[in-house]
XYZ file of C-alpha atoms in Angstrom:
576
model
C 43.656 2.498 6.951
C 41.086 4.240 5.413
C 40.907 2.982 1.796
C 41.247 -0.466 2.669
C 38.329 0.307 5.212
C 35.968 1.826 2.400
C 37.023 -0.689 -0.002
C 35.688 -3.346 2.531
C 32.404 -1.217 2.642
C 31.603 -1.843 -1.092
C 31.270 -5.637 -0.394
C 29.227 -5.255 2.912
C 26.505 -7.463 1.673
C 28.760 -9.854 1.491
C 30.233 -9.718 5.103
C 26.253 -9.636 6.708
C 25.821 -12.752 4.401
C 28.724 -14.244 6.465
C 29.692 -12.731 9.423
C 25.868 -12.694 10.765
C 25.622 -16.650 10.835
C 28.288 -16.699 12.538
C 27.913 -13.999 15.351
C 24.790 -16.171 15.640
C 26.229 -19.670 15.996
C 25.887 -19.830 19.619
C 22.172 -20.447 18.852
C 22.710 -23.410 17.173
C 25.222 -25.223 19.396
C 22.823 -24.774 22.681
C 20.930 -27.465 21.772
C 17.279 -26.165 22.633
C 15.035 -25.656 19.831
C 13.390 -22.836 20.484
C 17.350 -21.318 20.493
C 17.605 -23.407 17.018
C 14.626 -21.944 15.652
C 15.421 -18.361 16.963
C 19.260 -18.644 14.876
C 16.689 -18.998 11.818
C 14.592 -15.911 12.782
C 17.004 -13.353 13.649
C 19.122 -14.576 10.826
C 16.118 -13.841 8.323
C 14.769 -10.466 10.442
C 18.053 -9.202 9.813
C 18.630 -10.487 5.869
C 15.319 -8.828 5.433
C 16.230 -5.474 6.894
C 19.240 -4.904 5.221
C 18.312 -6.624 2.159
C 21.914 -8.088 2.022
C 20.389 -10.839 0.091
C 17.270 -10.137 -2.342
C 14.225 -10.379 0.133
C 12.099 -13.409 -1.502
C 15.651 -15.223 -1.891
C 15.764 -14.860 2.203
C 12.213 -16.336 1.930
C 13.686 -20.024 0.986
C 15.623 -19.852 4.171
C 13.165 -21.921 6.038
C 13.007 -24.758 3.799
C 16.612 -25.527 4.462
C 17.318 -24.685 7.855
C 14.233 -25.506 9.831
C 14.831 -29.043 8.897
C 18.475 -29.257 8.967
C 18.247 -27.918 12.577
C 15.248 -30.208 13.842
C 12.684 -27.706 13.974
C 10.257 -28.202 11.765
C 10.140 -31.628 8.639
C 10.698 -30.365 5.043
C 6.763 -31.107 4.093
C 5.553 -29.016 7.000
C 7.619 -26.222 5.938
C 6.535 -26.215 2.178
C 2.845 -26.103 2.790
C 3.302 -23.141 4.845
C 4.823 -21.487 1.296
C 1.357 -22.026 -0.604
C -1.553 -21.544 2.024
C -5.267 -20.354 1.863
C -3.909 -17.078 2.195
C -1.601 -16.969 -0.447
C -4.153 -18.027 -2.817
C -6.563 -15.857 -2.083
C -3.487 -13.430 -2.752
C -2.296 -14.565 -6.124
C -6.291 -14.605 -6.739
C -7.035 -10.801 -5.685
C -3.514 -9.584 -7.916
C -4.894 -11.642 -10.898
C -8.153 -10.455 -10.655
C -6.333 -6.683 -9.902
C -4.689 -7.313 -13.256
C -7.330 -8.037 -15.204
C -8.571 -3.906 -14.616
C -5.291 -2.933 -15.152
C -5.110 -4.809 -18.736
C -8.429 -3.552 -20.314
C -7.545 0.117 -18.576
C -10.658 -0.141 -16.860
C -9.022 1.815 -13.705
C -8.161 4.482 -15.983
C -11.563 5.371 -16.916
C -12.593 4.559 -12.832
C -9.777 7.227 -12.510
C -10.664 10.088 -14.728
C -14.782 9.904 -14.311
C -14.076 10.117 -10.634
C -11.483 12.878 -10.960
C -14.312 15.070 -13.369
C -17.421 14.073 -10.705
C -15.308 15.692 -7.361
C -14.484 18.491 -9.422
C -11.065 20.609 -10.933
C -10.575 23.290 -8.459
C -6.687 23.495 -6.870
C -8.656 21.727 -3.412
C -10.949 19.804 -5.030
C -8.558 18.087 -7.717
C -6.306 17.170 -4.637
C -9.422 15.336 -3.263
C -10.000 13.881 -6.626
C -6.397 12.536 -6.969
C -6.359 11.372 -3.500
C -9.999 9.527 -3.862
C -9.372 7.998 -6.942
C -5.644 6.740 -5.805
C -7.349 5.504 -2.253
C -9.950 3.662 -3.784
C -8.262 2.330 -6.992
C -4.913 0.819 -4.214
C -8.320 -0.770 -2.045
C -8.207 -3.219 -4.751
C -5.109 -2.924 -7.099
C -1.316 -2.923 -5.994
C -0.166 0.539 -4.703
C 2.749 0.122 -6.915
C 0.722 -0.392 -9.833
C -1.804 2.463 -8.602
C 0.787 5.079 -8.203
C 2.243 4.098 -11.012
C -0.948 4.953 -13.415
C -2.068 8.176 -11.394
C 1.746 9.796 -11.822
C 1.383 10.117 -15.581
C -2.255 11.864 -15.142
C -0.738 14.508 -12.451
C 2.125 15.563 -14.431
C -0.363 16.043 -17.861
C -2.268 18.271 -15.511
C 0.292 20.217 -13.814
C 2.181 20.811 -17.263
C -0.684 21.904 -18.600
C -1.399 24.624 -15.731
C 2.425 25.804 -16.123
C 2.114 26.060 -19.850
C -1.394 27.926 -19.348
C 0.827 30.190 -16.775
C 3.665 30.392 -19.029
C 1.450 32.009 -21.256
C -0.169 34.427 -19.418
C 3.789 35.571 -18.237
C 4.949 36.303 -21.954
C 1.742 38.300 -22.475
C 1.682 40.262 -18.875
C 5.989 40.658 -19.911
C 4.781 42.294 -23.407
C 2.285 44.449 -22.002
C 5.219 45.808 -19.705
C 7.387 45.587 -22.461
C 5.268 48.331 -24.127
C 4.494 50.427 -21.496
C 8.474 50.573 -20.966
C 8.793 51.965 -24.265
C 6.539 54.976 -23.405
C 8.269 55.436 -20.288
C 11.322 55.528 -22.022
C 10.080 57.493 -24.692
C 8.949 60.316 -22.480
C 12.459 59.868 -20.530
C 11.175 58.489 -17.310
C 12.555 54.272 -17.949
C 15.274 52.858 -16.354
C 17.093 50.308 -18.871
C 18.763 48.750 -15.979
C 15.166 47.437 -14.808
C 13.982 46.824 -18.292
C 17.022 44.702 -18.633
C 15.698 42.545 -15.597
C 11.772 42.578 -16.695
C 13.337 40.738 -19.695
C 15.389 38.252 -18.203
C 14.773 37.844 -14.644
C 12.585 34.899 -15.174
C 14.974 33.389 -17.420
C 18.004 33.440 -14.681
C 15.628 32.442 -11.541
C 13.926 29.050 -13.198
C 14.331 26.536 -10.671
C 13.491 22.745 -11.184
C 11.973 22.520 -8.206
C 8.364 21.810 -7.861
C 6.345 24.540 -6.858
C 4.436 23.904 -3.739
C 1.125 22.875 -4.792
C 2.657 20.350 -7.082
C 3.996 18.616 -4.588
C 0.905 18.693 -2.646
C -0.644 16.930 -5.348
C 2.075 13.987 -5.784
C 2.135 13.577 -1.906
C -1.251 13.325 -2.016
C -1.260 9.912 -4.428
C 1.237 8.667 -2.594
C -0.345 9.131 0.827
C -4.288 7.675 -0.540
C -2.391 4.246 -2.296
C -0.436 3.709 0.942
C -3.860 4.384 3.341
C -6.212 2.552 0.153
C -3.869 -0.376 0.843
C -4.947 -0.705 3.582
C -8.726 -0.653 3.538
C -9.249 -3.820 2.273
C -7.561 -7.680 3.665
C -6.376 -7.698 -0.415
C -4.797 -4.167 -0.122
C -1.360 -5.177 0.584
C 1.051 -7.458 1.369
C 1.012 -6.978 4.980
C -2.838 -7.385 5.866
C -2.591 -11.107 4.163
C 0.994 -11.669 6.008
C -1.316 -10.932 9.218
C -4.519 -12.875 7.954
C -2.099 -15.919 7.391
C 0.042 -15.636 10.843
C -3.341 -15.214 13.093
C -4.781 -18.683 10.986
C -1.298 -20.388 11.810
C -1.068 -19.173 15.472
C -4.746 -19.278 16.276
C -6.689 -21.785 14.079
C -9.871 -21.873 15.857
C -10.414 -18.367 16.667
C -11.195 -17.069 13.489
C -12.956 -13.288 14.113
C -10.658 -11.995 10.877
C -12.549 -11.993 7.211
C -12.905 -10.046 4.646
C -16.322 -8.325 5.798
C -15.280 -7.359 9.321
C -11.342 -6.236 8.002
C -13.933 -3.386 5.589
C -16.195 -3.090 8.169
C -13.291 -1.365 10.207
C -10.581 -0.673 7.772
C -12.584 1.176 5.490
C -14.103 3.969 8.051
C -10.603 4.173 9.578
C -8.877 4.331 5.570
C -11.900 7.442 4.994
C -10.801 9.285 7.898
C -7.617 8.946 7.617
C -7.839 10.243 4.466
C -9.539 13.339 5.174
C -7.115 14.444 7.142
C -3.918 13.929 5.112
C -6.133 15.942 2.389
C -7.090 18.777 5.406
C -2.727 18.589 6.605
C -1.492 18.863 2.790
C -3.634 21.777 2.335
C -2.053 23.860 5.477
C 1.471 22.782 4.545
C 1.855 23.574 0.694
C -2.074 25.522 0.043
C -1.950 27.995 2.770
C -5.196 26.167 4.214
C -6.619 28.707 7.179
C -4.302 31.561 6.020
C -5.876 34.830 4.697
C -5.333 35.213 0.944
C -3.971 38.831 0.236
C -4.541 38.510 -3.158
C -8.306 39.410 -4.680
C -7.827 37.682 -7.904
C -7.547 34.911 -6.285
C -11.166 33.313 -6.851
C -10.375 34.159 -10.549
C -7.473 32.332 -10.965
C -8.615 29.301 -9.233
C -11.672 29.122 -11.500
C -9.065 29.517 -14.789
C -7.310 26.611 -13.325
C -10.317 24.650 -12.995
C -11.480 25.096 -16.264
C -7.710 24.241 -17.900
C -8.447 20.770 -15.561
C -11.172 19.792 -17.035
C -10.301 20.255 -20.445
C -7.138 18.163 -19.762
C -9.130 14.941 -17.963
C -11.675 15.696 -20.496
C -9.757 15.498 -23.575
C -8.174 11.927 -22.065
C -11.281 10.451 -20.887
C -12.764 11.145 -24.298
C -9.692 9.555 -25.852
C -10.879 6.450 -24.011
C -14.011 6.190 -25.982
C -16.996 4.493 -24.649
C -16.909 1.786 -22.971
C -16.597 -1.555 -24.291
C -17.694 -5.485 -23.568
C -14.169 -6.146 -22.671
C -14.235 -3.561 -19.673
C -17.827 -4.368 -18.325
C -17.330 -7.995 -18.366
C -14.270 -7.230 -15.717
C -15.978 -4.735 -13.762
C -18.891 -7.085 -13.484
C -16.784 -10.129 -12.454
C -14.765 -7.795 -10.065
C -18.222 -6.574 -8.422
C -19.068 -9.966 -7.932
C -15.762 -11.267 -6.429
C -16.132 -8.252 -3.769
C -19.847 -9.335 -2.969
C -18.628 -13.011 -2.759
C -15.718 -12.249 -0.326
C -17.874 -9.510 1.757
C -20.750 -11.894 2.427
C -19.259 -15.498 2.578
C -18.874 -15.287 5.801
C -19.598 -11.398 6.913
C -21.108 -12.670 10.864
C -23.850 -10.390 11.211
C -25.810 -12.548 8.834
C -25.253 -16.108 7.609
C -23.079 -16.418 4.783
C -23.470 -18.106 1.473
C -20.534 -20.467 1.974
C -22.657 -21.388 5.766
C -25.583 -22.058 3.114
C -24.318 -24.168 0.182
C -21.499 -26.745 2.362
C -21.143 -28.206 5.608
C -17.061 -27.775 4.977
C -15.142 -24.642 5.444
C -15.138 -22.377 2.368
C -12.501 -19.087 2.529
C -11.938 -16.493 0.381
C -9.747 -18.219 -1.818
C -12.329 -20.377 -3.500
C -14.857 -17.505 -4.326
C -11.788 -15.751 -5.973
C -10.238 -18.595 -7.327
C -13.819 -18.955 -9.164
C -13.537 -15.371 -10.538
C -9.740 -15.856 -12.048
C -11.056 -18.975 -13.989
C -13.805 -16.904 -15.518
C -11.781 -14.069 -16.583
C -9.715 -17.034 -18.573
C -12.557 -18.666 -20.323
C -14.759 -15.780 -21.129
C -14.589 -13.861 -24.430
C -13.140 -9.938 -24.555
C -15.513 -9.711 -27.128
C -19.015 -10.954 -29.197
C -17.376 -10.525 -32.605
C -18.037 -14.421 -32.881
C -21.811 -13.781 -32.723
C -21.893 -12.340 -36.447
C -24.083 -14.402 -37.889
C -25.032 -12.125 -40.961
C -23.551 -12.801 -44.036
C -23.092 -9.386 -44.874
C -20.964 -8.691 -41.942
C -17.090 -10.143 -42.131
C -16.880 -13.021 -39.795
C -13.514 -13.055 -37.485
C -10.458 -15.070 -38.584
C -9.897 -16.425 -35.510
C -11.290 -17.119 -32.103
C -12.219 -14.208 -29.686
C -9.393 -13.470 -26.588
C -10.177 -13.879 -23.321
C -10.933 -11.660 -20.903
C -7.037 -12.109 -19.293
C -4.113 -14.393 -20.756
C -1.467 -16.087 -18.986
C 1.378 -14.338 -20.292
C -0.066 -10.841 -19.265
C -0.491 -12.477 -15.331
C 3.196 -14.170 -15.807
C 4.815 -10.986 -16.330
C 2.838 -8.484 -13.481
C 2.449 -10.784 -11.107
C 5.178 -10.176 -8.481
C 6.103 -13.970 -7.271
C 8.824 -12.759 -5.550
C 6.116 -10.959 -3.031
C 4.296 -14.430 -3.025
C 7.690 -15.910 -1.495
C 7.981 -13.443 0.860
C 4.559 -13.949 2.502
C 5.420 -18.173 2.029
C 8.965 -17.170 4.074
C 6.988 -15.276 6.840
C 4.246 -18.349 7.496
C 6.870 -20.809 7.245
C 8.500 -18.837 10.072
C 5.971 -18.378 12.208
C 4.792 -22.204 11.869
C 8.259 -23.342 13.173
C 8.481 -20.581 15.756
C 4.832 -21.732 17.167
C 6.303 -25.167 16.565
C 9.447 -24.956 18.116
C 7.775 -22.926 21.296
C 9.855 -19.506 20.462
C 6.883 -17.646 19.970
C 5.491 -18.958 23.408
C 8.892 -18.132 25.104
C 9.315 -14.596 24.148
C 5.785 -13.773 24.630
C 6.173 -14.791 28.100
C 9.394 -12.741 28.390
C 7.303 -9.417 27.827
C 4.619 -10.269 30.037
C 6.282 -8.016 32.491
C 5.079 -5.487 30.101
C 1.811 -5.887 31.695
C 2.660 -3.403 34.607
C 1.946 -0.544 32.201
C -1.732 0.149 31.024
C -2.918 -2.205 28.081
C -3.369 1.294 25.706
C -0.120 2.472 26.464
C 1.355 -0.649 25.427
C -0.906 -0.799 21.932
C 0.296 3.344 21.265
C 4.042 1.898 22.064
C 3.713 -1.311 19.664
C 2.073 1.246 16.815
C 4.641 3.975 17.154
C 7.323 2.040 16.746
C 6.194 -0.561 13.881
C 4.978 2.983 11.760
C 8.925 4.627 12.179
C 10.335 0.981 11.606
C 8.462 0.445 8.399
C 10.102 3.748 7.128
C 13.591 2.156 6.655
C 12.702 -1.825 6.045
C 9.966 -3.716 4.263
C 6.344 -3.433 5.873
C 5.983 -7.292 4.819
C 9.665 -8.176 6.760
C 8.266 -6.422 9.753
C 4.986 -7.634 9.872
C 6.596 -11.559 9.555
C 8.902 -10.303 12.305
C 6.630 -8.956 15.254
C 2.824 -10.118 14.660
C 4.040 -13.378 15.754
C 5.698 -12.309 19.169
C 2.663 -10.230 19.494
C 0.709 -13.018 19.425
C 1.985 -14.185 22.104
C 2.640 -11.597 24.187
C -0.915 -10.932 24.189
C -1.773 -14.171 25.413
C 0.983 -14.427 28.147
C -0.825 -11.251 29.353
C -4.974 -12.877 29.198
C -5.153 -10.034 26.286
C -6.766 -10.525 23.159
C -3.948 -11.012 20.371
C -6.246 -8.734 17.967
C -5.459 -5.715 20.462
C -2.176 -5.632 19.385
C -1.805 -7.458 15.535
C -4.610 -5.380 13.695
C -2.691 -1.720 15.092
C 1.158 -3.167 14.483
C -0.384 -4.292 10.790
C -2.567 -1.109 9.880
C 1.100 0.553 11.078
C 3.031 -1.119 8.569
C 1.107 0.683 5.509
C 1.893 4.561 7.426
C 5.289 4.632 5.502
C 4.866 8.245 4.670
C 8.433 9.824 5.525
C 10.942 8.176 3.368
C 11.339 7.437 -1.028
C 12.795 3.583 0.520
C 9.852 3.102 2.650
C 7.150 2.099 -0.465
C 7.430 2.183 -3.469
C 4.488 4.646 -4.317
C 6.305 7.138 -2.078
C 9.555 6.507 -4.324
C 7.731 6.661 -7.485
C 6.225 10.352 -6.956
C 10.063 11.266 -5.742
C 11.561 10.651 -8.850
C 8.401 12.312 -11.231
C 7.899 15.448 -9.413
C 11.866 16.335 -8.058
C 10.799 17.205 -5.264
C 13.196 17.090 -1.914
C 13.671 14.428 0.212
C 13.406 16.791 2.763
C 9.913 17.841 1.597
C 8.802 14.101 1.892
C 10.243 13.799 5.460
C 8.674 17.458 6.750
C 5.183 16.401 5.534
C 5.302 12.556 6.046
C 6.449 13.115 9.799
C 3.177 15.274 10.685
C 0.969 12.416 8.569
C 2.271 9.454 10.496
C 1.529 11.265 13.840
C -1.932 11.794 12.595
C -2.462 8.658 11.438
C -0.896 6.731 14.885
C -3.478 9.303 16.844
C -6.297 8.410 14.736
C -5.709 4.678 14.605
C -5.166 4.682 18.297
C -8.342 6.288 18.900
C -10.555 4.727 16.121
C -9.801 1.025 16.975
C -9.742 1.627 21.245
C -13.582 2.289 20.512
C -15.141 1.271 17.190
C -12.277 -1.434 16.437
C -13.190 -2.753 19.910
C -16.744 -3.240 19.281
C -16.227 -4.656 15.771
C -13.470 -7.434 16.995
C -15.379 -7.511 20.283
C -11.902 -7.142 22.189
C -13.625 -7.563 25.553
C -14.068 -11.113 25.001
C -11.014 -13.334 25.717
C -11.787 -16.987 25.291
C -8.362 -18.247 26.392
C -9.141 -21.799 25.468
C -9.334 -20.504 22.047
C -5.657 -19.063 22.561
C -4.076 -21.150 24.886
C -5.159 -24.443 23.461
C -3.173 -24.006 20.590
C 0.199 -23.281 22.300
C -0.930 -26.297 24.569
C -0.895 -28.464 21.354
C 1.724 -27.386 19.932
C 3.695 -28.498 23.131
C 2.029 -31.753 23.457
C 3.234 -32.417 19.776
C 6.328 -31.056 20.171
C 7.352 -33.750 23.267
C 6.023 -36.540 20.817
C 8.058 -35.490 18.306
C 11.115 -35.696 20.292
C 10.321 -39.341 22.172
């Protein structure tokens, strides 16, 4: 029985593809809609976290089912797939891969890196500021990705440095030996082990500090990620659910998402460097060693040279770089003051119409398309050899075609289509109603509840699945409770970028896995203590200053309820 049972195993994807629908079919065949439109959920929530089928393949889901089961028309459904929101995403990656193509974030990365300074503690900082504020803006993928390279050249160059200093401390004792035997008083027996102890005991292993170092990258792109409503996946997934569930609240830019994600991303930060330094630095213990100043400042030095030697190799910087770091500037400026609430915005200014943060962007992509990398073109002396051809601009198509991850795109396009039809279909209403018995427990125990679980759920499942999956019945939970839906969404979402235990939680965390060799148990014994700081300093951060920023006190529940009140009035005409 048990061969035929493993060999079943090997094709589990397959049996979740099938058996799934039809544990589920009960759904369908109960004729309510809400029950039709749940089948589709839970059938997706669970594709998703087993990724039995690829997860932006489970995103085109809705555009066959909803309709087929009466929930929600084919045209409705597509226009969820390509929203403000996902603009303004494909906009903000563009725009991301424009720095990444002239290597402008390199030279962001290694000036920053030389300014903190080279020191064991202060090149942790370095890594982990440069990481943080480089994945505010670029993919964390694509982040981690670049800083990995620069971490190994520096660590091999400390271990070859230390290498070094072995063979010559192993001579020195080499020749003392020979006195000692000389004069009788050397046992070969130990001079056999001076020799080759070193040479028996290698390990490939990381040593401790060196995986203090990678942990640290991975730790600032996840928490960079999400400082900013561009960071990641999951802060748009949000942005575009609380637009679709809540259309004339608004309360959630670009400005006020910095405003408070930013402080919180700092803090944060801090004290993942402060917690990597007591686990693998020996932060707070007493150093028994007196050379230890001295060998720090050798380190320091070898540093230096090493970001020195590649930020020279960089050269200075040319028109191709500034003109992206001057269009990225002004996309941030753009985005942070169109509509920041403390003061009138420019889009408030220039049109009586609605203007998001798609157009500004939008704006910003077509530049970086039209505008020259260089001025060769501008030789107009005749001494001076004219080009052959026409300049290339800033950023071409087939560089965007092959970074941009579309299947990512889908995936947020799956998640609004869902939460359209379960708003639509009144399943959102329904199960929010079914936890308002929740409300017998205090509001903040609830919110440290939601967080704790979303941060251990987004260890073994996709942050952007899980987001799509509960910011909707959060929604409405809130509101069945005369909460404000904020309260819980902006914790649950900041929770789905604390993925700090596991290689299959992010990629970054995967990434510095597989280039340092360190052990999964190392990840796990460090990530556990960083998401509990992280939960207790979201919890606390956003109960105060994230209440005052999102003014939480205020519930307007005709700005909440209306919208589930339409959406039931439309339903019933839809179905006379």
């Amino acid at each position: 029985m048990t061969v035929p049972f493993r060999r079943l195993l090997v094709h589990w994807r397959s049996l979740v593809v099938v058996l799934v629908p039809l544990a589920l079919s009960p759904l369908v065949v109960s004729g309510s809609k809400e029950a039709r439109c749940g089948f589709v959920v839970v059938l997706m929530s669970i594709y998703w976290m087993t990724e039995a089928v690829p997860l932006a393949v489970t995103s085109f889901i809705p555009v066959v089912l909803f309709p087929l089961l009466d929930v929600l028309d084919t045209e409705k459904v597509c226009n969820a797939y390509l929203k403000e929101t996902n603009m303004m995403f494909i906009g903000g990656l563009i725009v991301a891969i424009a720095v990444e193509h002239c290597n402008l974030h390199k030279r962001i990365a290694l000036k920053v890196i030389l300014t903190i300074g080279t020191s064991p503690v202060r090149l942790l900082l370095g890594f982990m500021v440069t990481t943080m504020v480089l994945s505010m803006w670029i993919s964390n993928t694509a982040t981690t990705a670049m800083m990995t390279p620069i971490v190994k050249a520096v660590l091999d160059e400390l271990k070859a440095n230390k290498n070094d200093a072995e063979n010559r401390r192993r001579t020195s004792s080499l020749n003392t030996a020979d006195s000692e035997h000389a004069s009788g008083a050397f046992d070969p027996e130990t001079r056999r082990k001076s020799v080759y102890q070193n040479d028996y005991e290698q390990d490939d292993r990381p040593e401790k500090t060196d995986i203090c170092y990678y942990l640290g990258v991975a730790y600032a792109s996840n928490l960079g990620g999400a400082g900013t409503l561009t960071g990641t996946g999951t802060n748009l997934t949000f942005k575009g659910i609380w637009d679709t569930t809540f259309p004339e609240a608004g309360g959630v830019n670009f400005a006020n998402w910095l405003i408070f994600g930013a402080p919180l991303m700092l803090i944060n930060m801090f004290a993942g460097w402060v917690w990597l330094q007591f686990l693998f630095m020996g932060l707070f213990r007493r150093k028994k060693e007196e050379d230890k100043k001295t060998s720090a400042e050798e380190q320091a030095k070898i540093v230096r040279e090493v970001i020195s030697v590649n930020y020279k190799q960089l050269g200075p910087m040319t028109f191709h770089e500034g003109s992206v770091l001057v269009l990225f500037t002004a996309v941030v400026f753009l985005w942070f003051f169109r509509k920041p609430e403390f003061i009138p915005g420019w889009a408030e200014l220039i049109a009586s119409v609605e203007i998001d943060d798609a157009t500004p962007v939008m704006l910003i992509v077509f530049l970086l398309f039209v505008l020259p990398a260089n001025l060769d073109f501008l030789r107009f002396n005749s001494n001076e050899r004219r080009p052959a051809k026409a300049a290339p601009a800033l950023l071409t198509w087939k560089v965007v075609h092959e970074k941009v991850p579309w299947g990512l795109v889908c995936l947020l396009g799956g998640g609004f289509a869902m939460a359209a039809a379960s708003n639509e279909s009144g399943l959102s209403s329904f199960l929010g109603k079914e936890l308002v018995y929740l409300e017998v427990l205090p509001a903040a125990l609830i919110l440290i509840i939601v967080a704790t679980a979303t941060t251990f759920l987004t260890e073994v499942s996709s942050n952007t699945a899980v987001a799509n999956i509960i910011l909707p019945v959060l929604a409405q939970m809130a509101v069945a409770m005369k909460i404000h839906p904020l309260y819980f969404m902006i914790p649950a979402t900041m929770c789905c970028s604390y993925a700090f235990m596991l290689p299959v939680a992010t990629p970054p965390n995967a990434i510095v896995l597989a280039a340092s060799n360190m052990k999964t148990t190392d990840m796990m014994k460090a990530g556990i203590g960083m998401n509990i700081i992280c939960l207790v300093l979201l919890c606390a951060i956003f109960l105060t200053y994230g209440s005052f920023v999102y003014d939480l006190n205020d519930y307007n529940e005709d700005l909440f309820v209306s919208n589930a009140t339409t959406v039931a009035v439309t339903t019933t005409m839809a179905t006379v």
